[in-house]
């Protein structure tokens, strides 16, 4: 067991960001009546154009033992200095150790809806790029079993002019 303490998962309506609130409203409006999650296959990607550069899409294995980076937005790639699209979380991450990222993904799947995390988190191994507010939105093709997670990094900040890290974090 890890000694890492995960931040609480918050109701997205606690955000002060209009961008987060609009994206949460979009996610919520795509949920079929009576089901907790929208279907990724029914998403109109063009509707996400205002957020695209700051989005990540995770494809989850059925047992949530691993996930694949299906999409990493261009702004995230630029800030981190590398692209993990097509890679599995167990092999590399932008933030925490793979086991911790997977543990967090499982927490989010069990939460039961969209959620917000507001802690500072390093986005690269150099420690000079940090994310502060992240909106997590689960999707389920059957409406109930989460198989995709859409992550929106609301704010990624460059803290100084340090050189970009050479590659993905694996700790």
Coordinates of C-alpha atoms in Angstrom, one line a residue:
X1 CA 0.0 0.0 0.0
X2 CA 1.2 3.5 -0.8
X3 CA 1.6 6.4 1.6
X4 CA 0.4 8.8 -1.1
X5 CA -2.7 10.7 0.0
X6 CA -5.1 11.3 -2.9
X7 CA -7.1 14.5 -2.9
X8 CA -10.8 14.3 -2.4
X9 CA -13.1 13.9 -5.4
X10 CA -15.3 16.9 -5.5
X11 CA -18.6 17.8 -7.2
X12 CA -17.6 19.6 -10.4
X13 CA -20.1 22.4 -9.5
X14 CA -17.6 23.5 -6.8
X15 CA -15.3 24.8 -9.5
X16 CA -15.1 28.6 -10.0
X17 CA -14.1 28.1 -13.7
X18 CA -16.7 28.8 -16.4
X19 CA -14.8 26.5 -18.6
X20 CA -15.0 23.6 -16.2
X21 CA -18.7 24.3 -15.5
X22 CA -19.5 24.4 -19.2
X23 CA -17.7 21.1 -19.9
X24 CA -19.4 19.5 -16.9
X25 CA -22.8 20.7 -18.3
X26 CA -21.9 19.2 -21.7
X27 CA -21.0 15.8 -20.1
X28 CA -24.2 15.8 -18.0
X29 CA -26.3 16.7 -21.1
X30 CA -25.0 13.7 -22.9
X31 CA -26.1 11.2 -20.2
X32 CA -29.0 9.0 -21.4
X33 CA -32.1 9.4 -19.2
X34 CA -31.9 7.1 -16.2
X35 CA -28.2 6.1 -16.7
X36 CA -25.2 7.5 -14.8
X37 CA -22.8 7.8 -17.8
X38 CA -22.9 8.9 -21.4
X39 CA -21.6 6.7 -24.2
X40 CA -18.3 7.6 -25.8
X41 CA -19.4 6.3 -29.1
X42 CA -22.1 9.0 -29.2
X43 CA -19.8 11.9 -28.5
X44 CA -19.7 14.6 -31.2
X45 CA -16.0 15.5 -30.9
X46 CA -16.6 18.9 -32.6
X47 CA -18.5 19.8 -29.4
X48 CA -15.3 19.6 -27.5
X49 CA -13.3 22.1 -29.6
X50 CA -13.1 24.7 -26.9
X51 CA -11.2 22.2 -24.7
X52 CA -9.5 19.9 -27.1
X53 CA -5.9 20.9 -26.4
X54 CA -6.3 20.3 -22.7
X55 CA -8.1 16.9 -22.9
X56 CA -6.9 13.4 -22.3
X57 CA -8.9 10.3 -23.1
X58 CA -8.1 7.0 -21.2
X59 CA -9.4 3.7 -22.5
X60 CA -9.8 1.3 -19.6
X61 CA -9.4 -2.4 -19.5
X62 CA -12.6 -4.1 -18.2
X63 CA -11.0 -4.9 -14.8
X64 CA -9.4 -1.4 -14.6
X65 CA -6.0 -3.0 -14.2
X66 CA -4.5 -0.7 -16.9
X67 CA -5.5 2.1 -19.2
X68 CA -4.3 3.4 -22.6
X69 CA -3.8 7.0 -23.4
X70 CA -6.2 7.2 -26.4
X71 CA -5.8 10.9 -26.9
X72 CA -3.5 13.5 -25.3
X73 CA -4.3 17.1 -26.3
X74 CA -1.7 19.2 -28.0
X75 CA -1.4 21.7 -25.2
X76 CA -0.7 18.9 -22.7
X77 CA 2.0 17.4 -25.0
X78 CA 3.5 20.8 -25.5
X79 CA 3.7 21.6 -21.8
X80 CA 4.9 18.2 -20.8
X81 CA 7.4 17.9 -23.6
X82 CA 6.3 14.4 -24.8
X83 CA 3.2 12.5 -26.1
X84 CA 2.0 9.4 -24.4
X85 CA -0.9 8.7 -26.9
X86 CA -1.0 5.0 -27.5
X87 CA 1.0 4.1 -24.4
X88 CA -0.4 2.3 -21.4
X89 CA -0.4 3.9 -17.9
X90 CA 1.4 0.9 -16.6
X91 CA 4.4 1.8 -18.8
X92 CA 4.5 5.6 -18.3
X93 CA 2.7 8.6 -16.9
X94 CA 2.8 12.4 -16.9
X95 CA 2.4 12.7 -13.2
X96 CA 2.6 10.1 -10.4
X97 CA 3.9 6.5 -10.5
X98 CA 1.9 4.2 -12.8
X99 CA 0.5 2.3 -9.8
X100 CA -0.8 5.5 -8.2
X101 CA -2.3 6.8 -11.4
X102 CA -4.1 3.5 -11.9
X103 CA -5.3 3.6 -8.3
X104 CA -6.7 7.1 -8.9
X105 CA -8.4 6.0 -12.1
X106 CA -10.1 3.2 -10.2
X107 CA -11.2 5.7 -7.5
X108 CA -12.7 7.9 -10.2
X109 CA -14.6 4.9 -11.8
X110 CA -16.1 4.0 -8.4
X111 CA -17.1 7.6 -7.7
X112 CA -20.2 7.3 -9.7
X113 CA -20.1 10.4 -11.9
X114 CA -18.0 13.3 -13.0
X115 CA -15.7 14.7 -10.4
X116 CA -13.1 17.4 -9.8
X117 CA -9.6 17.2 -8.3
X118 CA -8.0 20.5 -7.2
X119 CA -4.6 19.7 -5.9
X120 CA -1.4 20.8 -7.5
X121 CA 0.2 17.9 -9.5
X122 CA 3.4 17.8 -11.5
X123 CA 2.7 17.2 -15.2
X124 CA 6.3 16.4 -16.1
X125 CA 9.4 14.9 -14.5
X126 CA 11.1 18.3 -14.3
X127 CA 8.6 19.6 -11.8
X128 CA 8.2 23.0 -13.5
X129 CA 4.8 22.3 -15.1
X130 CA 1.8 21.8 -12.8
X131 CA -1.9 21.2 -13.1
X132 CA -4.2 22.6 -10.4
X133 CA -7.8 21.7 -11.4
X134 CA -8.8 18.6 -13.2
X135 CA -12.3 17.5 -14.3
X136 CA -12.8 13.8 -14.7
X137 CA -15.8 12.6 -16.8
X138 CA -16.5 8.8 -17.1
X139 CA -18.2 7.2 -20.1
X140 CA -19.8 3.7 -20.4
X141 CA -20.9 2.1 -23.6
X142 CA -23.5 0.1 -21.7
X143 CA -24.4 3.2 -19.6
X144 CA -23.1 1.6 -16.4
X145 CA -19.6 0.1 -16.7
X146 CA -17.0 2.8 -17.1
X147 CA -14.7 2.0 -20.1
X148 CA -13.5 5.6 -20.9
X149 CA -12.4 8.5 -18.9
X150 CA -12.2 12.0 -20.3
X151 CA -9.9 14.3 -18.3
X152 CA -9.8 18.1 -18.7
X153 CA -6.8 19.9 -17.3
X154 CA -8.3 23.3 -16.6
X155 CA -5.0 25.0 -15.7
X156 CA -1.5 23.8 -16.4
X157 CA 1.1 26.4 -15.4
X158 CA 4.7 26.7 -16.3
X159 CA 6.5 27.6 -13.1
X160 CA 9.8 28.7 -14.5
X161 CA 11.9 28.6 -17.7
X162 CA 13.5 25.2 -17.0
X163 CA 14.2 23.0 -20.0
X164 CA 11.5 20.5 -21.0
X165 CA 12.0 17.0 -19.5
X166 CA 13.4 14.4 -21.8
X167 CA 10.7 11.8 -21.4
X168 CA 7.8 10.2 -19.6
X169 CA 7.8 9.6 -15.9
X170 CA 8.3 6.1 -14.8
X171 CA 9.0 5.8 -11.1

